[in-house]
Coordinates of C-alpha atoms and ligand atoms in Angstrom, one line a residue:
X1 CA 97.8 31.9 138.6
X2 CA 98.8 28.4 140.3
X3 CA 102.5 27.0 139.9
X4 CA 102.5 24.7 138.4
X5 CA 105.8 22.3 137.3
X6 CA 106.0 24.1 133.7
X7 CA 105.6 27.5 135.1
X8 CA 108.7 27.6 136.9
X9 CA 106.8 28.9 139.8
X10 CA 106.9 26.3 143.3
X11 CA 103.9 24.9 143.9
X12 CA 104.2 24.1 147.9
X13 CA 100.8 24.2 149.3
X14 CA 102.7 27.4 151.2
X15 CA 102.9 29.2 147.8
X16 CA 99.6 28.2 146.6
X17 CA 98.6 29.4 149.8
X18 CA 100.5 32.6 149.5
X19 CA 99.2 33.5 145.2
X20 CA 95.7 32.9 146.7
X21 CA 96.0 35.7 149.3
X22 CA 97.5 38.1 147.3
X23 CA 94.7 37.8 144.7
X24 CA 91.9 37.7 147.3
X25 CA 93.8 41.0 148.8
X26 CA 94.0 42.6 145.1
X27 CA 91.2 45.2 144.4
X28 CA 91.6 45.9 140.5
X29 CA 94.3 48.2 141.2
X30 CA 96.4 47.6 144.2
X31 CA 96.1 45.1 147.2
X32 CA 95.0 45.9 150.4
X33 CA 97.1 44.7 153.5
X34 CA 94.2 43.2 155.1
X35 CA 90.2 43.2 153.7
X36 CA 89.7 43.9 157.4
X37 CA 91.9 46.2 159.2
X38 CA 93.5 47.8 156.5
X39 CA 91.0 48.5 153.6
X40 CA 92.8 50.8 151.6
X41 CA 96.4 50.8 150.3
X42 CA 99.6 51.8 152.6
X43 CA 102.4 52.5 150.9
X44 CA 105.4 50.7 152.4
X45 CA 102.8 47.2 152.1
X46 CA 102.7 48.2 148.2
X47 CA 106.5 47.9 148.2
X48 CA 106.5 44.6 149.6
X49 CA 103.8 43.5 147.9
X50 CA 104.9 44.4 144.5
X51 CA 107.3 42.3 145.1
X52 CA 105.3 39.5 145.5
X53 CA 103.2 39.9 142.9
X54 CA 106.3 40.4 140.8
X55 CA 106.8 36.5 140.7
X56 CA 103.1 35.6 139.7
X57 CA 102.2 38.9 137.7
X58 CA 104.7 41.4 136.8
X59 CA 102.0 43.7 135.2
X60 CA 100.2 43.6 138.9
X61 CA 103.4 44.4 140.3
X62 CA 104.2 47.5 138.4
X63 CA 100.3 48.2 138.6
X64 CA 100.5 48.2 142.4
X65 CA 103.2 50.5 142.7
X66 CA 102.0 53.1 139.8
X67 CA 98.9 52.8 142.2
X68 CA 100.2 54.1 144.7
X69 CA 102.2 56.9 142.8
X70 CA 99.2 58.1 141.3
X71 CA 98.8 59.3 145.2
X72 CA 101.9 61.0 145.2
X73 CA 101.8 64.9 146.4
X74 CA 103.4 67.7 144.6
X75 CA 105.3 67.9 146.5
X76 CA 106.6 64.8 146.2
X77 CA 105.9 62.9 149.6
X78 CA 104.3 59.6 149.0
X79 CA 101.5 59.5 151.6
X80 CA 101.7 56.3 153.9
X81 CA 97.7 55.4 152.8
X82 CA 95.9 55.6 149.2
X83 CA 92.6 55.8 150.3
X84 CA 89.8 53.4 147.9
X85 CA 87.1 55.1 146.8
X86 CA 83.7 53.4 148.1
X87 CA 85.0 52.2 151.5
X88 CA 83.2 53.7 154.7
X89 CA 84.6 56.0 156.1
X90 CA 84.2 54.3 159.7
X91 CA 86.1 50.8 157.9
X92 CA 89.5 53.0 159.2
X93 CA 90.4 55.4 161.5
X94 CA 91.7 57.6 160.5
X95 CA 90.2 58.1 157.4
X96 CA 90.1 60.4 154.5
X97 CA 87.4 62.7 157.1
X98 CA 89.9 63.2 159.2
X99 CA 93.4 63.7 157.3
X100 CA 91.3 66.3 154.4
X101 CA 93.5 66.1 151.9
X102 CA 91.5 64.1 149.2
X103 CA 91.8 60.6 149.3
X104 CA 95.1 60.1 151.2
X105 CA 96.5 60.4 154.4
X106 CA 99.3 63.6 155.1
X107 CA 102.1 61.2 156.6
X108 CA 104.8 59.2 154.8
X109 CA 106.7 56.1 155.1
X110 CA 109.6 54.1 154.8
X111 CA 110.4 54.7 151.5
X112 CA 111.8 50.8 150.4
X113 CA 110.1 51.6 146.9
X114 CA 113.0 52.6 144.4
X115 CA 114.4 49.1 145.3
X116 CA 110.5 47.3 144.9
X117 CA 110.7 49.1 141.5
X118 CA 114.0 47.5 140.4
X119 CA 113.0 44.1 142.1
X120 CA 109.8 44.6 140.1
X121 CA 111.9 45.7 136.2
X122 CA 114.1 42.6 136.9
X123 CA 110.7 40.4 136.3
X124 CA 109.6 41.7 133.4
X125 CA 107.7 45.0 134.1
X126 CA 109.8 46.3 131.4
X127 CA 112.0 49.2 130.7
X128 CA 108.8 51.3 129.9
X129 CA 107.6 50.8 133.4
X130 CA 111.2 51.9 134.7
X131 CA 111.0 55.0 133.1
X132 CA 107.2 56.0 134.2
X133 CA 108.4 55.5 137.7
X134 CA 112.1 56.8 137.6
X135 CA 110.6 60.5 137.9
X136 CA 108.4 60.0 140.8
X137 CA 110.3 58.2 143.2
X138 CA 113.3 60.6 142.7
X139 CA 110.9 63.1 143.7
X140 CA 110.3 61.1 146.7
X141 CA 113.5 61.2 147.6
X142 CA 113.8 65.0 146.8
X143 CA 111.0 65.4 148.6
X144 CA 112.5 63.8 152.0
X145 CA 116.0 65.7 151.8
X146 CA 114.4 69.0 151.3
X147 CA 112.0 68.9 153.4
X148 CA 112.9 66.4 156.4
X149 CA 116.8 66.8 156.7
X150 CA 116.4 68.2 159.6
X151 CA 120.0 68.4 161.1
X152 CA 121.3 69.3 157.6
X153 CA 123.3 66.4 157.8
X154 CA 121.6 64.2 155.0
X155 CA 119.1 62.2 157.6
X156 CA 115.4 62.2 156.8
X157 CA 113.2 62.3 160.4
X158 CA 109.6 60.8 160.6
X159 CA 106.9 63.4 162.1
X160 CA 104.8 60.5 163.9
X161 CA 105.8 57.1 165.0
X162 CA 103.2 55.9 162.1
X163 CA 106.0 56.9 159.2
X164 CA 108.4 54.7 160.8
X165 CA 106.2 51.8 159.7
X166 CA 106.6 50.2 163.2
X167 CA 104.3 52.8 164.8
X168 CA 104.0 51.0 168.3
X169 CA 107.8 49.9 169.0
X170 CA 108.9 51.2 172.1
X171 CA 111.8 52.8 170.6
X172 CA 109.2 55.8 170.6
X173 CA 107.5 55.2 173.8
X174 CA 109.9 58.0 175.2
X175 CA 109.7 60.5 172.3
X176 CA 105.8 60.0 172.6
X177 CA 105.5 60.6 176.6
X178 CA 107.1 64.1 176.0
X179 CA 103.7 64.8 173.6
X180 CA 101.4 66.3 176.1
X181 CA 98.0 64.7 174.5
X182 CA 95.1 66.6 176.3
X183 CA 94.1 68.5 173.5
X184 CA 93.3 65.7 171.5
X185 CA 90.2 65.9 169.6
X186 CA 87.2 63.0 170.7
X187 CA 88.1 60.7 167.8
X188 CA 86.7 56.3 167.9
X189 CA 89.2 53.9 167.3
X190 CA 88.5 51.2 164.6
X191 CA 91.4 48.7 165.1
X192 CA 89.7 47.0 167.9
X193 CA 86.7 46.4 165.6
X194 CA 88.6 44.3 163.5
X195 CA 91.3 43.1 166.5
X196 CA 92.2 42.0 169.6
X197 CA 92.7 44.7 172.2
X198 CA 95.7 42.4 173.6
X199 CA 97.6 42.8 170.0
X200 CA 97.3 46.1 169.4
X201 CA 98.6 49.7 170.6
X202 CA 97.1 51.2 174.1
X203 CA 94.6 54.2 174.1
X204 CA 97.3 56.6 175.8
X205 CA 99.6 55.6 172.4
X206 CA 96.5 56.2 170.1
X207 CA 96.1 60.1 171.5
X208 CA 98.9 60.8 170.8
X209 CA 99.3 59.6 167.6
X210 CA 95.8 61.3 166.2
X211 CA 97.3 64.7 168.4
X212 CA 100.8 64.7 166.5
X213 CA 98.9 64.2 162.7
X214 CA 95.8 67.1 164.0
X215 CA 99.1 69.0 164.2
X216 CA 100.1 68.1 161.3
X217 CA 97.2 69.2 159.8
X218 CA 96.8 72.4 161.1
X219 CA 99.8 73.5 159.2
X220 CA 98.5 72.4 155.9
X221 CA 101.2 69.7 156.1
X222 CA 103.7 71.7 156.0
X223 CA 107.0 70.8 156.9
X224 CA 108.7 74.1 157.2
X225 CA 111.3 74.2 160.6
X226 CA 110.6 71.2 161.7
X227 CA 112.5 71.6 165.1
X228 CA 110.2 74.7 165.8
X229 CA 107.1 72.8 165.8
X230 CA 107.1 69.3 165.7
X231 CA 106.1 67.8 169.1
X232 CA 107.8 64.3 167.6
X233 CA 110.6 64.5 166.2
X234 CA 113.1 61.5 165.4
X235 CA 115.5 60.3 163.1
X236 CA 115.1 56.1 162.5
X237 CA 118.2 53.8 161.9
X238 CA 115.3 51.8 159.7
X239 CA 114.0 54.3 157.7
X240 CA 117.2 55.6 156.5
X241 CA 118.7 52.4 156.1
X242 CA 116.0 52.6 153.7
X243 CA 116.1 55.9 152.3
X244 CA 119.5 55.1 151.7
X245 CA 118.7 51.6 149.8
X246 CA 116.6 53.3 147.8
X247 CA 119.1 56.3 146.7
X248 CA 121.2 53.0 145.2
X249 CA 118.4 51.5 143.9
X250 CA 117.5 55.3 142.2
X251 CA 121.0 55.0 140.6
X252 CA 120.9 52.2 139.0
X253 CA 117.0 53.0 137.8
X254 CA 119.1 56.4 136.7
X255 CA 121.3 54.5 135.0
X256 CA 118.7 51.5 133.0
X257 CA 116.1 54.9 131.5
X258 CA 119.2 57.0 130.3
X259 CA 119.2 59.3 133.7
X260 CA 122.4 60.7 135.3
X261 CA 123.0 58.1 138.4
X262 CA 125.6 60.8 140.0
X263 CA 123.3 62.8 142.2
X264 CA 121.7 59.5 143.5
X265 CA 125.0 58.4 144.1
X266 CA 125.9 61.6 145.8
X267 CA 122.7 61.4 148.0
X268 CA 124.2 57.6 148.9
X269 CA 127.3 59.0 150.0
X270 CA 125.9 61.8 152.0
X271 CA 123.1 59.2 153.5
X272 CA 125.5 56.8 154.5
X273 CA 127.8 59.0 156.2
X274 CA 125.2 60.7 158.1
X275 CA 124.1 57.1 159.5
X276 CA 127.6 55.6 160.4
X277 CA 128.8 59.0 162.3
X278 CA 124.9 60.4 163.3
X279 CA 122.9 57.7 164.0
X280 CA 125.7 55.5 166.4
X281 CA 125.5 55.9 169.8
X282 CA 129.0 55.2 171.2
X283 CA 127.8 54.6 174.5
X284 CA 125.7 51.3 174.1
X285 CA 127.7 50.8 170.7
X286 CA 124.8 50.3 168.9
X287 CA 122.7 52.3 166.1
X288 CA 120.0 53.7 167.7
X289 CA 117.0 56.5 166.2
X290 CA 118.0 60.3 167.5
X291 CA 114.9 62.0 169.0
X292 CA 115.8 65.5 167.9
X293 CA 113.0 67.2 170.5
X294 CA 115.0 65.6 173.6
X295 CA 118.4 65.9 171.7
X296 CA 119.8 62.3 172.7
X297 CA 119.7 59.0 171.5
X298 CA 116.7 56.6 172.1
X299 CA 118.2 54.1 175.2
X300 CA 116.1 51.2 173.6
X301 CA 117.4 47.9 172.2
X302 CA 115.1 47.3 169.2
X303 CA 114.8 46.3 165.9
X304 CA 115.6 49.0 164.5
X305 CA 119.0 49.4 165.6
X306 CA 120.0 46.4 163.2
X307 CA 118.2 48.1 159.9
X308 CA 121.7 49.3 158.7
X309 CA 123.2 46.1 157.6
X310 CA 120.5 47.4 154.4
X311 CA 123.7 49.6 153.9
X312 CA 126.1 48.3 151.3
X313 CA 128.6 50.1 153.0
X314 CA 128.5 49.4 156.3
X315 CA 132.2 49.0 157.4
X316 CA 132.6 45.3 158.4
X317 CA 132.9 45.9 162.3
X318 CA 130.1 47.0 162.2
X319 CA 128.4 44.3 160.3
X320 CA 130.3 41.7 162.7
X321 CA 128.0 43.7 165.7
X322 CA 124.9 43.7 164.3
X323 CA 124.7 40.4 162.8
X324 CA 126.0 38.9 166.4
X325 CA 123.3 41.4 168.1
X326 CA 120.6 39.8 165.8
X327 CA 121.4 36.4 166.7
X328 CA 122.1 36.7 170.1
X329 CA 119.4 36.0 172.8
X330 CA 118.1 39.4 172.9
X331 CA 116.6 39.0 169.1
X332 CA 116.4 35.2 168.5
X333 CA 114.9 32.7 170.7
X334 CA 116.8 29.6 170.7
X335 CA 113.6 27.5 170.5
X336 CA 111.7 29.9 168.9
X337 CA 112.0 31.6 165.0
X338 CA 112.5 34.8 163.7
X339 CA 114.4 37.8 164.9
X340 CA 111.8 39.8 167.5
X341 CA 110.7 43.5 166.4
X342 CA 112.2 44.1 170.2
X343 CA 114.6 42.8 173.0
X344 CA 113.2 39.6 174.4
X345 CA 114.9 40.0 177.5
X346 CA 113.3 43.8 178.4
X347 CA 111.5 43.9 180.9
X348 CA 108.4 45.2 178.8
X349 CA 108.8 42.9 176.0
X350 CA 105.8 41.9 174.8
X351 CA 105.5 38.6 172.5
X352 CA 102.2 39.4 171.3
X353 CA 101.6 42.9 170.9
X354 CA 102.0 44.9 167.7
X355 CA 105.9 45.7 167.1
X356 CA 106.8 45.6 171.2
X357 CA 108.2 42.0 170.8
X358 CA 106.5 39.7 168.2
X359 CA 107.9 39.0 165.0
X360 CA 107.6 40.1 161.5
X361 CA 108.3 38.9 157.9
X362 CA 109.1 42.5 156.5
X363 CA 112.1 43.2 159.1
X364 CA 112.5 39.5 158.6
X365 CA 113.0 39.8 155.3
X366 CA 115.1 43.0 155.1
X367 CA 117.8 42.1 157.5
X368 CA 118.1 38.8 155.4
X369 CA 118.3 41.2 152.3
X370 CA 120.9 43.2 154.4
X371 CA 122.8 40.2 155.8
X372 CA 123.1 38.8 152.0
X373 CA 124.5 42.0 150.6
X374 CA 127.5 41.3 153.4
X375 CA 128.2 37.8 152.3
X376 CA 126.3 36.7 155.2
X377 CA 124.0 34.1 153.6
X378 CA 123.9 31.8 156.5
X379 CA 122.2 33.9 159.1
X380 CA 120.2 35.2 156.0
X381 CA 119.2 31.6 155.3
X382 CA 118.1 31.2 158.9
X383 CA 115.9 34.2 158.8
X384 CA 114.0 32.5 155.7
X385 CA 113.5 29.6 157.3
X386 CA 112.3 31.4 160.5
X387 CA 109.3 33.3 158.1
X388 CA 108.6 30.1 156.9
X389 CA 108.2 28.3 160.2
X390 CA 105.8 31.2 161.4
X391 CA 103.4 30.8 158.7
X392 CA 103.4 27.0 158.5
X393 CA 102.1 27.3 162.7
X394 CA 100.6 30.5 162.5
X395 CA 99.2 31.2 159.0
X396 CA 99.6 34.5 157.1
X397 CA 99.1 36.6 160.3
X398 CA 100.5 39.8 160.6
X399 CA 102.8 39.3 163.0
X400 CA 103.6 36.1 165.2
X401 CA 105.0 35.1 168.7
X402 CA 108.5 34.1 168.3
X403 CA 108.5 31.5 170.5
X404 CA 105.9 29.6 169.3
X405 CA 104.8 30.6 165.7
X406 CA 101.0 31.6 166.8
X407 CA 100.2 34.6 164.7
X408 CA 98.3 37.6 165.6
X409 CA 97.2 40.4 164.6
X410 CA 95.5 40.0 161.5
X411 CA 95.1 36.7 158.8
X412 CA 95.3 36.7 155.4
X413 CA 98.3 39.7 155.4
X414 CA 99.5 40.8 151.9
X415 CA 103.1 41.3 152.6
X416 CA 103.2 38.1 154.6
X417 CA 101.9 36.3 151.9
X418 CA 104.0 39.0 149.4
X419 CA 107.3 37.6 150.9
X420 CA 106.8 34.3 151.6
X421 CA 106.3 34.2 147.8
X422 CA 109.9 35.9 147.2
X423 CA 111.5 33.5 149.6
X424 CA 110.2 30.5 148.4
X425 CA 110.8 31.5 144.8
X426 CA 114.4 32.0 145.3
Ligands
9WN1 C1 98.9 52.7 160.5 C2 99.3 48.5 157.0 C3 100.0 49.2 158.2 C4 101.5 49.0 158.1 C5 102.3 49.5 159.3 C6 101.6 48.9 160.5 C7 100.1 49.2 160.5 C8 98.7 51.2 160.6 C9 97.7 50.9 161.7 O1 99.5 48.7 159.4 O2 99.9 50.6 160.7 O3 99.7 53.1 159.4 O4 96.5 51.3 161.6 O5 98.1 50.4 162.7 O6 102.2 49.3 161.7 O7 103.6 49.2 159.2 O8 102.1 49.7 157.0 O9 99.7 47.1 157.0

């Protein structure tokens, strides 16, 4: 498992480091984002993390993700947590209990995994594994454009600040004070078992989010007209930057197992223009999530906003904005690292608390991904550099302060660990 010179693989104490988390996070089947907060397996962390272990294990990697589709619906949505068997039910809130459907949660999430998939085939899985997966995660993506295009445009919209995988930003502190909360059910958070109170979301943000998936629940998870019922309703630049990513990846997955790439393509098209001309706001020119319940753009500038350089075909004005938006003082501290997951000049930035201002290597890592793709290597480089400066102060931690690389949240984080292993092996 350790690099060694022969192996190809570096072998910085960082990735040594790195290997040994992932392999202390692996379970048999799949890795868990954290052996204490997060028992069980989320499914945006399985994308990232098969990613990781793609460059020391390329059977784990395609393990992790077929993992993970084993907990796909029907219908197709891949829920945001695989539940393990044989963890107590009070190790996470909410828990199987509480979402009954079996051993998964009712919500989705980002859905980055047709382009882990490819990421993963390109290291060996092999062209079996391609076409075990192609299948499901076209239904994934058949699954969000029948069921969550809301405006009929070709957006997918998240039904809870959770499926945008950066469930406290305030991006959604508006959308979530319109949710009236008081008939939340008595519920015991477990975060704060496992965290500091100072890092993570308040009480008031927690109600809500158990009210909005009790909805959920009520209606079997059905998605149905999701205008007439939803209490939360948005569409995310970063979530379709990724649904779109992944409807190129699909094609080219279409393409390797024999499958017709054209409707993936299609979907491409259709996704893409639905996030230049839906998803700008004119007014602050700037990309910023549509809260469909208030009808009008979310007036917040966060991390989010700069998720579309993930499109290939972003005109290049556009890329020229966001790339001088993400490293101008609002996202990167001059003495500091790392672009923050919200403006560091707000007034309600918060360096230290869970996606309202620290750091993170996923969005890290994807606008680097992004900012490649657009021939922007050197601010991609930066980035890369920035994830590595974080974990040489602060460790593997979930998240960091910008400003001075102390991490928080909590150590020993899988996708941390996941893409520090990608970077460093490129
Ligand atoms: C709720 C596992 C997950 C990540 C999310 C992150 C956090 C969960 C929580 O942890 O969310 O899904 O309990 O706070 O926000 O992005 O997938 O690492």
């Amino acid at each position: 498992m350790t690099g060694s010179p022969s192996s190809g693989h570096p072998v910085t104490p960082l990735a040594d480091a790195a290997r040994a988390i992932l392999a202390a996070n692996w379970t048999g089947r799949s890795t868990v984002p954290s052996r204490t907060l997060y028992p069980h397996q989320w499914s945006w962390d399985a994308a990232f993390n098969a990613i990781g272990w793609s460059h020391v294990d390329p059977a784990r990697a395609a393990q992790e993700l077929e993992s993970l589709l084993g907990a796909q619906w029907d219908d197709g949505r891949i829920p945001h947590i695989a539940f393990h068997a044989g963890v107590p039910e009070e190790a996470y809130f909410p828990g199987p209990a509480f979402w009954r459907h079996g051993a998964t949660s009712g919500i989705t999430q980002p859905p980055v995994h047709p382009v882990a998939a490819l990421e993963v085939a390109r290291r060996g899985a092999g062209p079996a594994f391609l076409e075990r997966v192609y299948p499901r995660l076209a239904a994934q993506h058949d699954y969000l454009a029948r069921s969550r295009d809301a405006r009929g445009a070709g957006l997918a919209a998240i039904v809870h600040p959770w499926e945008s995988g950066l469930d406290n930003a305030p991006a959604w502190d508006e959308p979530l004070a319109a949710v009236d909360a008081s008939g939340v059910s008595p519920y015991r958070r477990r975060d704060l078992d496992h965290a500091d109170p100072a890092d993570r979301p308040s009480d008031a943000a927690y109600d809500r989010y158990v009210l909005l998936a009790e909805r959920y629940r009520e209606r079997g998870y059905e998605d149905g007209d999701l205008r007439a019922w939803s209490p939360f309703l948005v569409e995310d630049p970063l979530f379709n930057a990724l649904y779109l990513a992944g409807a190129h990846a699909l094609a080219e997955i279409a393409a390797r197992v024999g499958a017709d790439p054209a409707p993936h393509r299609a979907a491409a098209e259709r996704i893409h223009a639905a996030l230049v001309d839906r998803l700008w706001d004119e007014e602050h020119g700037r990309f910023a999530p549509y809260d469909l319940v208030a009808e009008r753009f979310v007036d917040r500038r966060s991390i989010v906003s700069l998720a579309p350089l993930l499109d290939p075909d972003l005109p290049a004005e556009r890329v020229d904005r966001l790339a001088s938006e993400l490293a101008s003082e609002h996202f990167w501290d001059p003495d500091g690292a790392g672009v923050t997951s919200y403006d560091r000049l707000a007034g309600d930035f918060e360096p230290r608390r869970y996606w309202r201002g620290p750091a993170w290597a996923n969005t890290n890592w994807l606008l680097a991904r992004g900012l490649r793709a657009h021939g922007r290597g050197d601010l991609a480089a930066r980035l890369d550099e920035a994830t590595l400066w974080l974990v040489e102060r602060g460790g593997f931690c979930e998240y960091f302060d910008a400003r001075t690389g102390e991490g928080h949240g909590s150590r020993d984080f899988s996708w941390t660990a996941a893409l520090v292993l990608d970077i460093l092996e490129r």
